[in-house]
């Protein structure tokens, strides 16, 4: 008799736990999203704003409070964010207390094409549209279009990743045959780069030349500095 009573109590407890769990699960599913928060992971320059991301997060609904957890399709919302032309990657999740979170990495421009059509070249060598919210301070690129801009990616990317070059080089002009002239921020001589081969060597030669000429106070005495030969810097005086 005592054994049967113990079985009955055990079954009753299991049923009670199951009912409580089911009730809690249903209540959790039906809870409304109480807050939406967007975190931009690695940049203060907003090529896409929090308001734009919020609109995508709530799937074009006018009020977050009107959406419950079951209604929100996280995979769909995450896909919408990742399809946005200014976003490189987005991760969307819900916290246990019903808050919607999104961590967003923006695309990063390294050069800006100026001409009949204007756009950025991003850090992955892909074309990126201009933003209505922010203008990146990157070298301007003249004489380019979508068909040839990627050929200069190695040059632009090297500039972006070098503090000295970023400080001094403001523009790139494309010539016929995919040869390039670089524009400098303060100096008025022409910096002829040639083609996009031996990028690191050419820039190292330029930095060595700059340091030596600056020490000798001769930077203003040149009208052209030619880096195209790779193993040497050829200078033409004014």
PDB file of C-alpha atoms in Angstrom:
ATOM      1  CA  UNK A   1       0.000   0.000   0.000  1.00  0.00           C
ATOM      2  CA  UNK A   2       2.781   2.411   0.935  1.00  0.00           C
ATOM      3  CA  UNK A   3       4.627   1.467  -2.242  1.00  0.00           C
ATOM      4  CA  UNK A   4       1.527   2.229  -4.372  1.00  0.00           C
ATOM      5  CA  UNK A   5       1.099   5.542  -2.598  1.00  0.00           C
ATOM      6  CA  UNK A   6       4.701   6.426  -3.410  1.00  0.00           C
ATOM      7  CA  UNK A   7       4.106   5.642  -7.091  1.00  0.00           C
ATOM      8  CA  UNK A   8       0.985   7.808  -7.108  1.00  0.00           C
ATOM      9  CA  UNK A   9       2.866  10.728  -5.555  1.00  0.00           C
ATOM     10  CA  UNK A  10       5.701  10.364  -8.075  1.00  0.00           C
ATOM     11  CA  UNK A  11       3.304  10.336 -11.021  1.00  0.00           C
ATOM     12  CA  UNK A  12       1.430  13.339  -9.590  1.00  0.00           C
ATOM     13  CA  UNK A  13       4.666  15.296  -9.201  1.00  0.00           C
ATOM     14  CA  UNK A  14       5.725  14.476 -12.750  1.00  0.00           C
ATOM     15  CA  UNK A  15       2.359  15.630 -14.098  1.00  0.00           C
ATOM     16  CA  UNK A  16       2.548  18.809 -12.021  1.00  0.00           C
ATOM     17  CA  UNK A  17       6.071  19.576 -13.251  1.00  0.00           C
ATOM     18  CA  UNK A  18       4.983  18.928 -16.846  1.00  0.00           C
ATOM     19  CA  UNK A  19       1.983  21.232 -16.503  1.00  0.00           C
ATOM     20  CA  UNK A  20       4.066  24.005 -14.957  1.00  0.00           C
ATOM     21  CA  UNK A  21       6.725  23.648 -17.647  1.00  0.00           C
ATOM     22  CA  UNK A  22       4.139  23.732 -20.416  1.00  0.00           C
ATOM     23  CA  UNK A  23       2.455  26.768 -18.883  1.00  0.00           C
ATOM     24  CA  UNK A  24       5.775  28.579 -18.553  1.00  0.00           C
ATOM     25  CA  UNK A  25       6.753  27.687 -22.122  1.00  0.00           C
ATOM     26  CA  UNK A  26       3.458  28.972 -23.544  1.00  0.00           C
ATOM     27  CA  UNK A  27       3.718  32.137 -21.509  1.00  0.00           C
ATOM     28  CA  UNK A  28       7.320  32.610 -22.669  1.00  0.00           C
ATOM     29  CA  UNK A  29       6.295  32.164 -26.299  1.00  0.00           C
ATOM     30  CA  UNK A  30       3.525  34.695 -25.988  1.00  0.00           C
ATOM     31  CA  UNK A  31       5.615  37.380 -24.334  1.00  0.00           C
ATOM     32  CA  UNK A  32       6.045  40.573 -26.304  1.00  0.00           C
ATOM     33  CA  UNK A  33       9.438  41.876 -27.321  1.00  0.00           C
ATOM     34  CA  UNK A  34      10.143  44.506 -24.718  1.00  0.00           C
ATOM     35  CA  UNK A  35      13.173  46.231 -26.252  1.00  0.00           C
ATOM     36  CA  UNK A  36      15.255  46.384 -29.402  1.00  0.00           C
ATOM     37  CA  UNK A  37      18.950  47.226 -29.221  1.00  0.00           C
ATOM     38  CA  UNK A  38      21.445  47.496 -32.075  1.00  0.00           C
ATOM     39  CA  UNK A  39      25.192  47.280 -31.540  1.00  0.00           C
ATOM     40  CA  UNK A  40      27.646  48.296 -34.253  1.00  0.00           C
ATOM     41  CA  UNK A  41      30.678  46.169 -33.574  1.00  0.00           C
ATOM     42  CA  UNK A  42      33.701  48.068 -34.837  1.00  0.00           C
ATOM     43  CA  UNK A  43      32.958  51.519 -36.239  1.00  0.00           C
ATOM     44  CA  UNK A  44      31.547  54.863 -35.157  1.00  0.00           C
ATOM     45  CA  UNK A  45      30.998  55.930 -38.761  1.00  0.00           C
ATOM     46  CA  UNK A  46      27.455  54.886 -39.533  1.00  0.00           C
ATOM     47  CA  UNK A  47      26.954  54.120 -43.206  1.00  0.00           C
ATOM     48  CA  UNK A  48      23.649  52.565 -42.106  1.00  0.00           C
ATOM     49  CA  UNK A  49      21.820  53.976 -39.081  1.00  0.00           C
ATOM     50  CA  UNK A  50      20.249  52.307 -36.076  1.00  0.00           C
ATOM     51  CA  UNK A  51      16.844  53.463 -37.303  1.00  0.00           C
ATOM     52  CA  UNK A  52      17.321  51.610 -40.594  1.00  0.00           C
ATOM     53  CA  UNK A  53      18.377  48.454 -38.766  1.00  0.00           C
ATOM     54  CA  UNK A  54      15.424  48.750 -36.381  1.00  0.00           C
ATOM     55  CA  UNK A  55      13.028  48.929 -39.301  1.00  0.00           C
ATOM     56  CA  UNK A  56      14.406  45.690 -40.679  1.00  0.00           C
ATOM     57  CA  UNK A  57      14.410  44.071 -37.248  1.00  0.00           C
ATOM     58  CA  UNK A  58      10.702  44.614 -36.707  1.00  0.00           C
ATOM     59  CA  UNK A  59       9.910  43.487 -40.244  1.00  0.00           C
ATOM     60  CA  UNK A  60       8.333  46.818 -41.211  1.00  0.00           C
ATOM     61  CA  UNK A  61       5.877  46.743 -38.295  1.00  0.00           C
ATOM     62  CA  UNK A  62       5.262  50.109 -36.714  1.00  0.00           C
ATOM     63  CA  UNK A  63       5.615  49.000 -33.101  1.00  0.00           C
ATOM     64  CA  UNK A  64       7.947  46.508 -31.503  1.00  0.00           C
ATOM     65  CA  UNK A  65       5.511  46.039 -28.620  1.00  0.00           C
ATOM     66  CA  UNK A  66       3.026  44.540 -31.070  1.00  0.00           C
ATOM     67  CA  UNK A  67       5.249  41.587 -31.930  1.00  0.00           C
ATOM     68  CA  UNK A  68       5.509  38.435 -29.829  1.00  0.00           C
ATOM     69  CA  UNK A  69       8.381  35.982 -29.831  1.00  0.00           C
ATOM     70  CA  UNK A  70       6.531  33.394 -31.884  1.00  0.00           C
ATOM     71  CA  UNK A  71       5.696  35.896 -34.602  1.00  0.00           C
ATOM     72  CA  UNK A  72       9.289  37.074 -35.075  1.00  0.00           C
ATOM     73  CA  UNK A  73      11.312  34.951 -37.492  1.00  0.00           C
ATOM     74  CA  UNK A  74      14.909  35.517 -36.401  1.00  0.00           C
ATOM     75  CA  UNK A  75      16.426  33.789 -39.417  1.00  0.00           C
ATOM     76  CA  UNK A  76      14.393  35.928 -41.808  1.00  0.00           C
ATOM     77  CA  UNK A  77      15.279  39.155 -40.004  1.00  0.00           C
ATOM     78  CA  UNK A  78      18.955  38.214 -39.903  1.00  0.00           C
ATOM     79  CA  UNK A  79      18.833  37.475 -43.636  1.00  0.00           C
ATOM     80  CA  UNK A  80      17.227  40.872 -44.294  1.00  0.00           C
ATOM     81  CA  UNK A  81      20.047  42.597 -42.456  1.00  0.00           C
ATOM     82  CA  UNK A  82      22.765  40.613 -44.218  1.00  0.00           C
ATOM     83  CA  UNK A  83      21.241  41.497 -47.589  1.00  0.00           C
ATOM     84  CA  UNK A  84      21.520  45.220 -46.861  1.00  0.00           C
ATOM     85  CA  UNK A  85      24.088  46.883 -49.120  1.00  0.00           C
ATOM     86  CA  UNK A  86      25.904  48.591 -46.221  1.00  0.00           C
ATOM     87  CA  UNK A  87      26.110  45.584 -43.872  1.00  0.00           C
ATOM     88  CA  UNK A  88      28.889  43.019 -43.963  1.00  0.00           C
ATOM     89  CA  UNK A  89      27.502  40.720 -41.283  1.00  0.00           C
ATOM     90  CA  UNK A  90      24.666  40.716 -38.741  1.00  0.00           C
ATOM     91  CA  UNK A  91      23.724  38.391 -35.895  1.00  0.00           C
ATOM     92  CA  UNK A  92      20.246  38.624 -34.344  1.00  0.00           C
ATOM     93  CA  UNK A  93      19.087  36.944 -31.137  1.00  0.00           C
ATOM     94  CA  UNK A  94      16.542  37.154 -28.320  1.00  0.00           C
ATOM     95  CA  UNK A  95      17.482  37.370 -24.657  1.00  0.00           C
ATOM     96  CA  UNK A  96      15.632  35.389 -21.988  1.00  0.00           C
ATOM     97  CA  UNK A  97      13.835  38.507 -20.775  1.00  0.00           C
ATOM     98  CA  UNK A  98      12.349  39.221 -24.201  1.00  0.00           C
ATOM     99  CA  UNK A  99      14.827  41.750 -25.593  1.00  0.00           C
ATOM    100  CA  UNK A 100      15.808  41.689 -29.250  1.00  0.00           C
ATOM    101  CA  UNK A 101      19.512  42.213 -29.929  1.00  0.00           C
ATOM    102  CA  UNK A 102      21.408  42.728 -33.182  1.00  0.00           C
ATOM    103  CA  UNK A 103      25.182  42.916 -33.596  1.00  0.00           C
ATOM    104  CA  UNK A 104      26.027  44.559 -36.913  1.00  0.00           C
ATOM    105  CA  UNK A 105      29.343  44.818 -38.760  1.00  0.00           C
ATOM    106  CA  UNK A 106      29.329  47.419 -41.497  1.00  0.00           C
ATOM    107  CA  UNK A 107      31.185  47.221 -44.778  1.00  0.00           C
ATOM    108  CA  UNK A 108      34.378  49.277 -44.778  1.00  0.00           C
ATOM    109  CA  UNK A 109      35.267  51.497 -47.760  1.00  0.00           C
ATOM    110  CA  UNK A 110      38.929  52.014 -48.660  1.00  0.00           C
ATOM    111  CA  UNK A 111      38.547  54.192 -51.773  1.00  0.00           C
ATOM    112  CA  UNK A 112      35.898  56.368 -53.418  1.00  0.00           C
ATOM    113  CA  UNK A 113      35.396  56.451 -57.172  1.00  0.00           C
ATOM    114  CA  UNK A 114      34.456  59.919 -58.436  1.00  0.00           C
ATOM    115  CA  UNK A 115      32.989  60.392 -61.910  1.00  0.00           C
ATOM    116  CA  UNK A 116      29.895  59.652 -63.958  1.00  0.00           C
ATOM    117  CA  UNK A 117      29.088  56.956 -61.438  1.00  0.00           C
ATOM    118  CA  UNK A 118      30.316  57.306 -57.867  1.00  0.00           C
ATOM    119  CA  UNK A 119      30.765  54.481 -55.402  1.00  0.00           C
ATOM    120  CA  UNK A 120      33.170  53.027 -52.860  1.00  0.00           C
ATOM    121  CA  UNK A 121      35.623  50.176 -53.168  1.00  0.00           C
ATOM    122  CA  UNK A 122      35.395  48.199 -49.923  1.00  0.00           C
ATOM    123  CA  UNK A 123      38.081  46.323 -47.968  1.00  0.00           C
ATOM    124  CA  UNK A 124      37.145  43.060 -49.710  1.00  0.00           C
ATOM    125  CA  UNK A 125      37.602  44.562 -53.165  1.00  0.00           C
ATOM    126  CA  UNK A 126      33.875  44.785 -53.865  1.00  0.00           C
ATOM    127  CA  UNK A 127      31.837  47.741 -55.108  1.00  0.00           C
ATOM    128  CA  UNK A 128      29.906  49.516 -52.361  1.00  0.00           C
ATOM    129  CA  UNK A 129      27.312  52.285 -52.831  1.00  0.00           C
ATOM    130  CA  UNK A 130      27.711  55.701 -51.245  1.00  0.00           C
ATOM    131  CA  UNK A 131      25.887  56.301 -47.976  1.00  0.00           C
ATOM    132  CA  UNK A 132      23.386  59.085 -47.414  1.00  0.00           C
ATOM    133  CA  UNK A 133      24.414  59.237 -43.765  1.00  0.00           C
ATOM    134  CA  UNK A 134      28.206  59.438 -43.798  1.00  0.00           C
ATOM    135  CA  UNK A 135      31.041  60.174 -46.219  1.00  0.00           C
ATOM    136  CA  UNK A 136      34.199  58.129 -45.670  1.00  0.00           C
ATOM    137  CA  UNK A 137      37.570  59.871 -45.613  1.00  0.00           C
ATOM    138  CA  UNK A 138      39.344  57.646 -48.114  1.00  0.00           C
ATOM    139  CA  UNK A 139      41.472  58.335 -51.218  1.00  0.00           C
ATOM    140  CA  UNK A 140      39.479  59.664 -54.173  1.00  0.00           C
ATOM    141  CA  UNK A 141      39.762  57.603 -57.361  1.00  0.00           C
ATOM    142  CA  UNK A 142      39.530  59.330 -60.752  1.00  0.00           C
ATOM    143  CA  UNK A 143      39.173  57.701 -64.165  1.00  0.00           C
ATOM    144  CA  UNK A 144      37.653  54.502 -62.809  1.00  0.00           C
ATOM    145  CA  UNK A 145      34.434  52.615 -63.340  1.00  0.00           C
ATOM    146  CA  UNK A 146      33.027  49.279 -62.254  1.00  0.00           C
ATOM    147  CA  UNK A 147      34.966  47.396 -64.916  1.00  0.00           C
ATOM    148  CA  UNK A 148      38.477  48.483 -63.932  1.00  0.00           C
ATOM    149  CA  UNK A 149      38.446  49.664 -60.316  1.00  0.00           C
ATOM    150  CA  UNK A 150      39.288  46.242 -58.883  1.00  0.00           C
ATOM    151  CA  UNK A 151      42.625  46.294 -60.708  1.00  0.00           C
ATOM    152  CA  UNK A 152      43.737  49.065 -58.339  1.00  0.00           C
ATOM    153  CA  UNK A 153      42.566  47.204 -55.212  1.00  0.00           C
ATOM    154  CA  UNK A 154      46.099  46.170 -54.201  1.00  0.00           C
ATOM    155  CA  UNK A 155      47.263  49.795 -54.255  1.00  0.00           C
ATOM    156  CA  UNK A 156      44.263  51.215 -52.403  1.00  0.00           C
ATOM    157  CA  UNK A 157      44.256  48.444 -49.797  1.00  0.00           C
ATOM    158  CA  UNK A 158      47.972  48.923 -49.124  1.00  0.00           C
ATOM    159  CA  UNK A 159      47.395  52.639 -48.570  1.00  0.00           C
ATOM    160  CA  UNK A 160      44.512  51.958 -46.187  1.00  0.00           C
ATOM    161  CA  UNK A 161      46.628  49.619 -44.066  1.00  0.00           C
ATOM    162  CA  UNK A 162      49.626  51.940 -43.772  1.00  0.00           C
ATOM    163  CA  UNK A 163      49.449  54.964 -41.460  1.00  0.00           C
ATOM    164  CA  UNK A 164      52.109  56.939 -43.324  1.00  0.00           C
ATOM    165  CA  UNK A 165      50.484  56.392 -46.726  1.00  0.00           C
ATOM    166  CA  UNK A 166      46.995  57.127 -45.380  1.00  0.00           C
ATOM    167  CA  UNK A 167      48.248  60.426 -44.000  1.00  0.00           C
ATOM    168  CA  UNK A 168      49.939  61.557 -47.210  1.00  0.00           C
ATOM    169  CA  UNK A 169      48.044  60.072 -50.187  1.00  0.00           C
ATOM    170  CA  UNK A 170      44.666  61.613 -51.012  1.00  0.00           C
ATOM    171  CA  UNK A 171      43.906  60.423 -54.524  1.00  0.00           C
ATOM    172  CA  UNK A 172      44.580  57.987 -57.355  1.00  0.00           C
ATOM    173  CA  UNK A 173      44.323  58.874 -61.036  1.00  0.00           C
ATOM    174  CA  UNK A 174      43.998  56.080 -63.588  1.00  0.00           C
ATOM    175  CA  UNK A 175      45.759  56.507 -66.916  1.00  0.00           C
ATOM    176  CA  UNK A 176      45.462  54.461 -70.107  1.00  0.00           C
ATOM    177  CA  UNK A 177      46.843  50.975 -69.777  1.00  0.00           C
ATOM    178  CA  UNK A 178      45.953  50.825 -66.088  1.00  0.00           C
ATOM    179  CA  UNK A 179      48.855  52.984 -64.950  1.00  0.00           C
ATOM    180  CA  UNK A 180      48.396  55.225 -61.927  1.00  0.00           C
ATOM    181  CA  UNK A 181      49.428  58.628 -60.583  1.00  0.00           C
ATOM    182  CA  UNK A 182      49.002  59.267 -56.861  1.00  0.00           C
ATOM    183  CA  UNK A 183      48.004  62.627 -55.369  1.00  0.00           C
ATOM    184  CA  UNK A 184      49.658  63.862 -52.176  1.00  0.00           C
ATOM    185  CA  UNK A 185      48.147  65.949 -49.420  1.00  0.00           C
ATOM    186  CA  UNK A 186      50.823  68.624 -49.009  1.00  0.00           C
ATOM    187  CA  UNK A 187      53.449  68.160 -51.712  1.00  0.00           C
ATOM    188  CA  UNK A 188      52.993  69.348 -55.279  1.00  0.00           C
ATOM    189  CA  UNK A 189      55.177  66.886 -57.190  1.00  0.00           C
ATOM    190  CA  UNK A 190      53.624  64.179 -59.355  1.00  0.00           C
ATOM    191  CA  UNK A 191      53.954  60.705 -57.874  1.00  0.00           C
ATOM    192  CA  UNK A 192      53.953  58.264 -60.778  1.00  0.00           C
ATOM    193  CA  UNK A 193      53.212  54.726 -59.564  1.00  0.00           C
ATOM    194  CA  UNK A 194      53.021  52.838 -62.839  1.00  0.00           C
ATOM    195  CA  UNK A 195      51.050  49.592 -62.904  1.00  0.00           C
ATOM    196  CA  UNK A 196      49.749  47.643 -59.912  1.00  0.00           C
ATOM    197  CA  UNK A 197      52.698  45.235 -59.703  1.00  0.00           C
ATOM    198  CA  UNK A 198      55.242  45.244 -56.840  1.00  0.00           C
ATOM    199  CA  UNK A 199      53.000  47.431 -54.693  1.00  0.00           C
ATOM    200  CA  UNK A 200      54.801  46.854 -51.383  1.00  0.00           C
ATOM    201  CA  UNK A 201      58.249  47.388 -52.925  1.00  0.00           C
ATOM    202  CA  UNK A 202      57.230  50.641 -54.635  1.00  0.00           C
ATOM    203  CA  UNK A 203      55.692  52.060 -51.482  1.00  0.00           C
ATOM    204  CA  UNK A 204      58.689  51.058 -49.365  1.00  0.00           C
ATOM    205  CA  UNK A 205      60.934  52.839 -51.870  1.00  0.00           C
ATOM    206  CA  UNK A 206      58.711  55.901 -51.701  1.00  0.00           C
ATOM    207  CA  UNK A 207      58.822  56.017 -47.889  1.00  0.00           C
ATOM    208  CA  UNK A 208      62.611  55.681 -47.919  1.00  0.00           C
ATOM    209  CA  UNK A 209      62.872  58.464 -50.518  1.00  0.00           C
ATOM    210  CA  UNK A 210      60.488  60.700 -48.547  1.00  0.00           C
ATOM    211  CA  UNK A 211      62.424  60.255 -45.313  1.00  0.00           C
ATOM    212  CA  UNK A 212      65.753  61.036 -46.976  1.00  0.00           C
ATOM    213  CA  UNK A 213      64.447  64.024 -48.965  1.00  0.00           C
ATOM    214  CA  UNK A 214      62.700  65.448 -45.913  1.00  0.00           C
ATOM    215  CA  UNK A 215      65.887  65.166 -43.860  1.00  0.00           C
ATOM    216  CA  UNK A 216      67.803  66.989 -46.597  1.00  0.00           C
ATOM    217  CA  UNK A 217      64.988  69.550 -47.001  1.00  0.00           C
ATOM    218  CA  UNK A 218      64.588  68.714 -50.699  1.00  0.00           C
ATOM    219  CA  UNK A 219      60.935  67.635 -50.955  1.00  0.00           C
ATOM    220  CA  UNK A 220      59.953  70.908 -52.614  1.00  0.00           C
ATOM    221  CA  UNK A 221      62.651  70.669 -55.265  1.00  0.00           C
ATOM    222  CA  UNK A 222      61.013  67.869 -57.311  1.00  0.00           C
ATOM    223  CA  UNK A 223      58.272  68.068 -59.926  1.00  0.00           C
ATOM    224  CA  UNK A 224      57.985  64.304 -60.535  1.00  0.00           C
ATOM    225  CA  UNK A 225      58.829  61.187 -58.542  1.00  0.00           C
ATOM    226  CA  UNK A 226      58.638  57.946 -60.506  1.00  0.00           C
ATOM    227  CA  UNK A 227      58.141  54.618 -58.704  1.00  0.00           C
ATOM    228  CA  UNK A 228      57.365  52.450 -61.739  1.00  0.00           C
ATOM    229  CA  UNK A 229      60.764  50.750 -61.951  1.00  0.00           C
ATOM    230  CA  UNK A 230      60.323  48.983 -58.607  1.00  0.00           C
ATOM    231  CA  UNK A 231      63.986  48.713 -57.642  1.00  0.00           C
ATOM    232  CA  UNK A 232      64.652  52.455 -57.677  1.00  0.00           C
ATOM    233  CA  UNK A 233      63.073  55.900 -57.395  1.00  0.00           C
ATOM    234  CA  UNK A 234      63.643  58.222 -60.351  1.00  0.00           C
ATOM    235  CA  UNK A 235      63.187  61.915 -59.593  1.00  0.00           C
ATOM    236  CA  UNK A 236      62.872  64.934 -61.870  1.00  0.00           C
ATOM    237  CA  UNK A 237      63.772  68.314 -60.414  1.00  0.00           C
ATOM    238  CA  UNK A 238      61.861  71.513 -61.041  1.00  0.00           C
TER     239      UNK A 238
END
